[in-house]
Amino acid sequence: MNFSFTEPQQVAADALAHMLARFRDRPVHTESYLSGSALDAELEVSGFHDIGADPDLGAVSAIDLVIQVTRLAPPVEIAASTLVRPRLCPETPRPLALVRSTGPVRFGAEARTALIATADQVMRLHVQPGDFESLTTLFAYPLAKLTDAARARAVPLEAADAPGLLRQYWEIGLAAEITGAMESALKSTIDYVTQRKQFGQPIGAFQAVQHRLAEAAVLLEATRWLTFKAANSGEPADAALAAGYAQDAARRVAYDFHQFHGAMGLTLEHSLHLWTYRLRTLLGELGGAAARFDSAAAAVWGNP
Amino acid sequence: MDFTWSQEQSEFRQRVRAFLARELPPDWEQVAEHGPASTGLTEFSMQFCQKLSRAGLLVPHWPAAYGGQDGGAWQHFIVGEEMWAAGEPRGGQYMNVNWIGPTLIRFGSPQQQARYVPPMAEGRALWCQGFSEPGAGSDLAGLRTRATPVEDGYRINGQKIWTSYAGMATICFLLARTSDDRKCGLAIFLLPMTSKGITVREIPSLVGRGDIHEVFLDDVFVPASARLGEEGQAWQIITYALANERIGIPRYALAEKILDRTVRYLQRAGDYSRGEVRQRAAQALAACRAAQLLSYRVIDQRARGLPPTADSSVGRIAVVAAERAVADFVAEFHLPALCGADPLSLAHHQRAITSGIGAGAAEIQLNLIATQFLNLPR
């Protein structure tokens, strides 16, 4: 039992933080979502997507990577490339879009490969122009819809236990992304309630605000450690529990973070919406918390 | 980063489990139903702890010079998890193990240590904790029980309340005031419960038979040699003593056991086919695992010798949430468990009620998280 990074993991985390510094603290002004292309290119060139394959670093460093990148304003496809791709289709071109239903798909329009989860198999699609129709959205990710014609072109992915592995590492990545987005949203909220004064004091000094933010901090820390644990153990039940807990937490905190920013949080000028709308996209992925908890129950106690 | 147990830790846990399997009688769960301070459990625990001591499993984390084995923070917590999950057969002696013994080892005089530490290490001492008063709960420094210096000692007057184990304890770890200074005017007394002038009255409660009491102190004489540390040092001592107690009881361990047992019952009864049952069960399980990990995080820091931080407050809030999730799950989906079908589940329910209250209101921990963990303005 050891909650610290190993020395190689710490070195990797520090190197990543150094590399990401220039994407941090940039002024953000956005009408919809930002472009993540520069950040994505930087990660691709430096080979960070393969971090989990290094035996000294493993899934723990992959999770740290996803969390650190998801904290940043530009949205990039990181979780699927870092956690799912090495296990299911390492040679396939990235970015990846993960598709489960007929609804909006994150990173669809920029993906070069789509993995489609059906009831009992994983279908792979080499994405061609026009396969995804971009959606106009307030949400902080580029969202697109897979056309029926493209879906029909997908072929089964030949890999041992592909449906199980896709679900497990999709869940772990989702939980890591929620951790990163919650961290940035909480930080933004703490900054705001510390400087915003009403009734002659910072609103962050009111106990009503403090207690809800303290509870959010507990949810965030729990999400973080459940995610690292799931990555470290490789147990499907741990992955489903982490994802369910994360989505449940995202639902609970997203409202409060907006509430405490007051009307300032409604503006596009303020970056808060990047994090909260990221959380609001993620809390429905894979069918939402109830579906994840159902999946966890099946893994722990068996199917009904 | 690694969330697995070392071979040594796994073997140690197996030793504890084997001991429990061997020593808990078939009707143990009926004994445990009546709360850790009930007469039945207290009498059982007196025999049980002596056996536990002889097996080297009562105070393995204490220094060898005081009857322990220098076993460290993880051994301490592994024993705590297994005992709590079993329904806490140590009864009130868990307090000796967790903090009373270590505090006397750190701050006690040689005479106090010689008198009190060996009985604790041997599993034959029951203490109670004289902290809370009618006007001083979470705001402990507001306590008014007064220790007035007299020749050779003190006369103590005042009242304690919510005192667990007071009905059967032979000694009280008593906090009293020697001056009006809120925190610097306090002293600790190791007070024999047989002292003249002590009246104990049980308070009927929801949390198990014989659990909480009022203790009236009417001109009770205590010799100066019974004072732990100096006058005015009490706040420093209890800060040390209780630093680990925010997550002192691994409450999630019994919660997860009861949850698992309840789900298996619901499977047999056909209710597991309901989606909401499965989802709520896994939601409660996630809460238990969250509490476990956030507690382990604190133990990991303790094992490295790092000072306590607000992480322990984070852990406590998660523990309270986990117990509540399981207690609510049982009440909602398997009420018969609380009406006689499962004594240990009832014991869990009763203990869960106290989770956010015992050791001070959980809201105080939220204050600490806000100011010390998030650095919000005061």
Coordinates of N, CA and C in Angstrom, one line a residue, chain B residues 23 58 76 80 94 113 163 184-185 219 221 225 241 249 257 259 262 274 284 288 302 305 320 341-342 350 367 376:
Chain B
E23 N -12.1 -17.8 17.9 CA -12.5 -17.3 19.2 C -13.9 -16.7 19.3
L58 N -3.3 -7.7 20.3 CA -4.1 -6.6 20.9 C -3.4 -5.3 20.6
H76 N -1.7 -1.9 13.0 CA -2.7 -1.3 13.9 C -4.0 -1.2 13.1
G80 N -7.7 -3.2 13.4 CA -8.9 -2.4 13.5 C -10.0 -2.7 12.5
Y94 N -11.1 -0.9 22.5 CA -10.4 -0.3 21.2 C -9.8 1.0 21.5
Q113 N 2.4 5.0 34.1 CA 2.6 4.0 33.1 C 2.6 2.6 33.7
T163 N -21.2 9.7 27.9 CA -19.9 9.0 28.2 C -20.2 7.5 27.9
C184 N -6.0 26.8 27.5 CA -4.8 26.6 28.3 C -5.2 26.4 29.8
G185 N -6.5 26.4 30.1 CA -6.9 26.2 31.5 C -7.4 24.8 31.8
D219 N -17.7 16.9 44.1 CA -16.6 17.0 45.1 C -15.7 15.8 45.1
F221 N -12.5 13.7 45.0 CA -11.1 14.0 45.3 C -10.2 13.1 44.4
S225 N -1.0 13.1 41.8 CA -0.3 12.1 41.0 C -1.2 11.5 39.9
A241 N -3.5 12.9 21.1 CA -4.2 11.7 21.3 C -5.2 11.4 20.3
I249 N -11.7 4.5 13.8 CA -12.5 3.3 13.6 C -12.7 3.1 12.1
K257 N -19.3 -5.1 4.8 CA -19.7 -6.5 5.1 C -21.3 -6.6 5.2
L259 N -23.4 -4.6 3.8 CA -23.9 -4.4 2.4 C -23.9 -5.7 1.6
T262 N -26.4 -8.1 2.8 CA -27.8 -7.7 2.5 C -28.1 -8.0 1.0
R274 N -34.3 -6.2 -9.4 CA -34.7 -4.8 -9.5 C -33.5 -4.0 -9.8
A284 N -23.6 2.4 -2.9 CA -23.1 2.3 -1.5 C -21.7 1.6 -1.4
C288 N -18.2 2.9 0.2 CA -17.4 2.2 1.2 C -15.9 2.2 0.7
R302 N 0.8 8.2 7.9 CA 1.2 8.0 9.3 C 2.3 7.0 9.3
G305 N 5.5 8.4 9.0 CA 5.9 9.3 10.1 C 5.6 10.8 9.8
V320 N -18.2 8.8 7.0 CA -19.6 9.0 7.4 C -20.6 8.8 6.3
A341 N -34.0 -10.1 12.1 CA -33.4 -11.1 11.1 C -31.9 -11.1 11.1
D342 N -31.3 -10.0 11.4 CA -29.8 -9.9 11.3 C -29.3 -9.0 12.4
Q350 N -27.1 0.9 14.3 CA -27.0 1.7 15.5 C -25.7 2.5 15.5
N367 N -15.5 22.3 8.2 CA -14.8 23.6 8.5 C -13.3 23.4 8.2
L376 N -9.8 28.2 2.1 CA -10.8 29.3 1.9 C -10.7 30.3 3.0

